[in-house]
């Protein structure tokens, strides 16, 4: 994993740990234990980095948007984004191009 991927993962883990902790009271069904949560994010980051996702356009605002979309996705699908298989589904959903409605 190169340095830029590590920095992105650290920022992602830090931001989401803070935002999930703040919303923990309403989301206990999704988020169990803090250590387990961090471990899963790190594993997920390693998986995303292994896909060689380009870090060029990722910034704090993008991470915030990703966090918000992850919450919506979790609410809509009922899946736990902290389970690695679900996180992969979420990542694939994010990178799948949206088809025009008229096609």
mmCIF file of C-alpha atoms in Angstrom:
data_model
loop_
_atom_site.group_PDB
_atom_site.id
_atom_site.type_symbol
_atom_site.label_atom_id
_atom_site.label_comp_id
_atom_site.label_asym_id
_atom_site.label_seq_id
_atom_site.Cartn_x
_atom_site.Cartn_y
_atom_site.Cartn_z
ATOM 1 C CA UNK A 1 0.000 0.000 0.000
ATOM 2 C CA UNK A 2 1.563 3.335 -0.967
ATOM 3 C CA UNK A 3 1.741 6.407 1.277
ATOM 4 C CA UNK A 4 -1.195 8.214 -0.339
ATOM 5 C CA UNK A 5 -3.443 5.182 0.196
ATOM 6 C CA UNK A 6 -2.339 4.983 3.830
ATOM 7 C CA UNK A 7 -3.086 8.689 4.382
ATOM 8 C CA UNK A 8 -6.510 8.349 2.785
ATOM 9 C CA UNK A 9 -7.278 5.355 4.974
ATOM 10 C CA UNK A 10 -6.147 7.163 8.117
ATOM 11 C CA UNK A 11 -8.323 10.174 7.251
ATOM 12 C CA UNK A 12 -11.265 7.925 6.394
ATOM 13 C CA UNK A 13 -10.954 5.925 9.612
ATOM 14 C CA UNK A 14 -10.543 9.050 11.753
ATOM 15 C CA UNK A 15 -13.496 10.888 10.220
ATOM 16 C CA UNK A 16 -15.830 7.916 10.262
ATOM 17 C CA UNK A 17 -14.839 6.893 13.769
ATOM 18 C CA UNK A 18 -15.748 10.373 14.956
ATOM 19 C CA UNK A 19 -18.981 10.584 12.956
ATOM 20 C CA UNK A 20 -20.108 7.075 13.869
ATOM 21 C CA UNK A 21 -19.332 7.634 17.537
ATOM 22 C CA UNK A 22 -21.409 10.834 17.481
ATOM 23 C CA UNK A 23 -24.335 8.999 15.884
ATOM 24 C CA UNK A 24 -23.882 5.826 17.919
ATOM 25 C CA UNK A 25 -27.004 6.215 20.061
ATOM 26 C CA UNK A 26 -29.299 6.017 17.046
ATOM 27 C CA UNK A 27 -27.237 3.412 15.218
ATOM 28 C CA UNK A 28 -26.473 0.753 17.807
ATOM 29 C CA UNK A 29 -28.024 -1.891 15.574
ATOM 30 C CA UNK A 30 -25.222 -1.289 13.040
ATOM 31 C CA UNK A 31 -22.214 -0.414 15.186
ATOM 32 C CA UNK A 32 -21.024 -2.632 18.007
ATOM 33 C CA UNK A 33 -17.626 -2.119 19.562
ATOM 34 C CA UNK A 34 -15.170 0.698 18.726
ATOM 35 C CA UNK A 35 -12.081 -1.506 18.372
ATOM 36 C CA UNK A 36 -13.881 -3.936 16.095
ATOM 37 C CA UNK A 37 -15.164 -1.010 14.025
ATOM 38 C CA UNK A 38 -11.677 0.439 13.538
ATOM 39 C CA UNK A 39 -10.294 -2.975 12.631
ATOM 40 C CA UNK A 40 -12.969 -3.421 9.990
ATOM 41 C CA UNK A 41 -12.349 0.013 8.508
ATOM 42 C CA UNK A 42 -8.628 -0.707 8.299
ATOM 43 C CA UNK A 43 -9.323 -4.040 6.583
ATOM 44 C CA UNK A 44 -11.754 -2.325 4.223
ATOM 45 C CA UNK A 45 -9.194 0.388 3.471
ATOM 46 C CA UNK A 46 -6.613 -2.257 2.664
ATOM 47 C CA UNK A 47 -9.104 -3.903 0.318
ATOM 48 C CA UNK A 48 -9.929 -0.589 -1.391
ATOM 49 C CA UNK A 49 -6.214 0.207 -1.714
ATOM 50 C CA UNK A 50 -5.643 -3.200 -3.296
ATOM 51 C CA UNK A 51 -8.095 -2.161 -6.035
ATOM 52 C CA UNK A 52 -5.631 0.630 -6.907
ATOM 53 C CA UNK A 53 -8.293 3.312 -6.589
ATOM 54 C CA UNK A 54 -6.792 6.636 -7.602
ATOM 55 C CA UNK A 55 -6.510 8.993 -4.593
ATOM 56 C CA UNK A 56 -6.288 12.121 -6.753
ATOM 57 C CA UNK A 57 -9.845 13.390 -6.268
ATOM 58 C CA UNK A 58 -10.354 12.265 -2.674
ATOM 59 C CA UNK A 59 -10.366 15.083 -0.126
ATOM 60 C CA UNK A 60 -12.115 15.823 3.168
ATOM 61 C CA UNK A 61 -15.336 16.872 1.462
ATOM 62 C CA UNK A 62 -15.355 13.658 -0.576
ATOM 63 C CA UNK A 63 -14.856 11.639 2.593
ATOM 64 C CA UNK A 64 -17.771 13.490 4.197
ATOM 65 C CA UNK A 65 -19.977 12.797 1.165
ATOM 66 C CA UNK A 66 -18.930 9.143 1.232
ATOM 67 C CA UNK A 67 -19.839 8.920 4.903
ATOM 68 C CA UNK A 68 -23.259 10.433 4.267
ATOM 69 C CA UNK A 69 -23.926 8.202 1.272
ATOM 70 C CA UNK A 70 -22.794 5.174 3.289
ATOM 71 C CA UNK A 71 -25.383 5.992 5.951
ATOM 72 C CA UNK A 72 -28.128 6.347 3.333
ATOM 73 C CA UNK A 73 -27.037 3.117 1.643
ATOM 74 C CA UNK A 74 -27.063 1.279 4.992
ATOM 75 C CA UNK A 75 -30.520 2.643 5.848
ATOM 76 C CA UNK A 76 -31.929 1.730 2.422
ATOM 77 C CA UNK A 77 -30.419 -1.756 2.139
ATOM 78 C CA UNK A 78 -30.372 -2.753 5.804
ATOM 79 C CA UNK A 79 -26.791 -3.952 5.316
ATOM 80 C CA UNK A 80 -23.992 -3.277 7.781
ATOM 81 C CA UNK A 81 -21.271 -1.314 5.931
ATOM 82 C CA UNK A 82 -18.751 -2.358 8.559
ATOM 83 C CA UNK A 83 -18.907 -5.986 7.476
ATOM 84 C CA UNK A 84 -16.237 -6.394 4.842
ATOM 85 C CA UNK A 85 -18.531 -8.109 2.321
ATOM 86 C CA UNK A 86 -21.100 -5.314 2.686
ATOM 87 C CA UNK A 87 -18.400 -2.653 2.437
ATOM 88 C CA UNK A 88 -17.290 -4.239 -0.834
ATOM 89 C CA UNK A 89 -20.892 -4.118 -2.083
ATOM 90 C CA UNK A 90 -21.015 -0.457 -1.084
ATOM 91 C CA UNK A 91 -17.723 0.319 -2.857
ATOM 92 C CA UNK A 92 -18.904 -1.468 -5.990
ATOM 93 C CA UNK A 93 -22.176 0.479 -5.802
ATOM 94 C CA UNK A 94 -20.192 3.734 -5.537
ATOM 95 C CA UNK A 95 -18.009 3.040 -8.568
ATOM 96 C CA UNK A 96 -20.788 1.630 -10.770
ATOM 97 C CA UNK A 97 -21.789 4.236 -13.353
ATOM 98 C CA UNK A 98 -25.374 5.440 -13.054
ATOM 99 C CA UNK A 99 -27.384 4.508 -16.138
ATOM 100 C CA UNK A 100 -29.521 7.248 -17.691
ATOM 101 C CA UNK A 101 -33.215 6.763 -16.949
ATOM 102 C CA UNK A 102 -34.153 6.812 -20.659
ATOM 103 C CA UNK A 103 -31.874 3.925 -21.686
#
